[in-house]
Coordinates of C-alpha atoms and ligand atoms in Angstrom, one line a residue:
X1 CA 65.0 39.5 26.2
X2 CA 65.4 40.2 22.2
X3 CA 61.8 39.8 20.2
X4 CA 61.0 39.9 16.1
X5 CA 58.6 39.3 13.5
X6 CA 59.8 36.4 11.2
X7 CA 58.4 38.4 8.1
X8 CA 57.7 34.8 6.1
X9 CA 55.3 33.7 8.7
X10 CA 53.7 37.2 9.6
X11 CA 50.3 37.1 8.0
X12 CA 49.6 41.0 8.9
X13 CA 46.2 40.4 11.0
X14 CA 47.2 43.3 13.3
X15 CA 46.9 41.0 16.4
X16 CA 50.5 42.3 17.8
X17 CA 49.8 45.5 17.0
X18 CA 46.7 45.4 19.1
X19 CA 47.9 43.1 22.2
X20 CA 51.1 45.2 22.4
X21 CA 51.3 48.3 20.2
X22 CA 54.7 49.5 22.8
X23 CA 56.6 46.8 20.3
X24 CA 55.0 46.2 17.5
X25 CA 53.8 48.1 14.6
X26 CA 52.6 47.5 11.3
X27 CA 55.0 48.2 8.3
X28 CA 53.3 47.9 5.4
X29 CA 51.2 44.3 5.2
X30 CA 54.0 43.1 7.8
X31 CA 54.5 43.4 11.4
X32 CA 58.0 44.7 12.9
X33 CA 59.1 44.8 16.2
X34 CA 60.2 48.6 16.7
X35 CA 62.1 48.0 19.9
X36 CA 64.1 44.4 19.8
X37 CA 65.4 44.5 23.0
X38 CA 62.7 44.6 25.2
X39 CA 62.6 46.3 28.5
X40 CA 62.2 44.8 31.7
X41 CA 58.5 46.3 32.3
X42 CA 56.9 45.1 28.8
X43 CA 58.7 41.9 28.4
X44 CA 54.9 40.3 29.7
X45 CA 53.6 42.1 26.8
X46 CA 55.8 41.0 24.6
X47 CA 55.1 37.5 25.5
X48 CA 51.3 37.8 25.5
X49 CA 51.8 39.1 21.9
X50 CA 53.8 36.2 20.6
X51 CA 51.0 33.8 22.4
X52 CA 48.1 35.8 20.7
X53 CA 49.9 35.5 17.2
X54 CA 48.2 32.7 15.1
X55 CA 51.0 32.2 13.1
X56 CA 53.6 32.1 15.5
X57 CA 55.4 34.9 13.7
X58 CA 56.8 36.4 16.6
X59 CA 60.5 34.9 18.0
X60 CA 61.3 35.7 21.6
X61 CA 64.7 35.1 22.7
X62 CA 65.6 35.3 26.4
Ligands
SF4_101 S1 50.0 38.8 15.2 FE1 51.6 37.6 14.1 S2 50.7 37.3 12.1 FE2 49.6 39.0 13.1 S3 50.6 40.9 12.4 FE3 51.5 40.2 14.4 S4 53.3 39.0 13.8 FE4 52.0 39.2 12.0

């Protein structure tokens, strides 16, 4: 499973950061996903951060 931050969407509220700061960080007034491919044991993580986002920045592909 491969995760990002569509930078055009991200409105850089820090939610991520907060649900799942083992992926994301904040870079500058943006959101980045430091690991893209995400490990086995954070993939739920990953997922609960991408359902918290309110702008549906983050892209999960599995
Ligand atoms: S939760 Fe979404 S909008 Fe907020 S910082 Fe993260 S990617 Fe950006």
């Amino acid at each position: 499973m491969k995760t990002r931050v569509d930078p055009g969407l991200c409105t850089g509220d820090e939610v991520c950061t907060q649900v799942c700061p083992e992926i994301f960080e904040m870079r500058g007034d943006k959101a980045i996903a430091k690991i893209e491919e995400v490990p086995h044991d954070l993939k739920q993580c990953a997922k609960d951060a991408a359902d918290s986002c309110p702008s549906q920045a983050i892209i999960i592909e599995e």
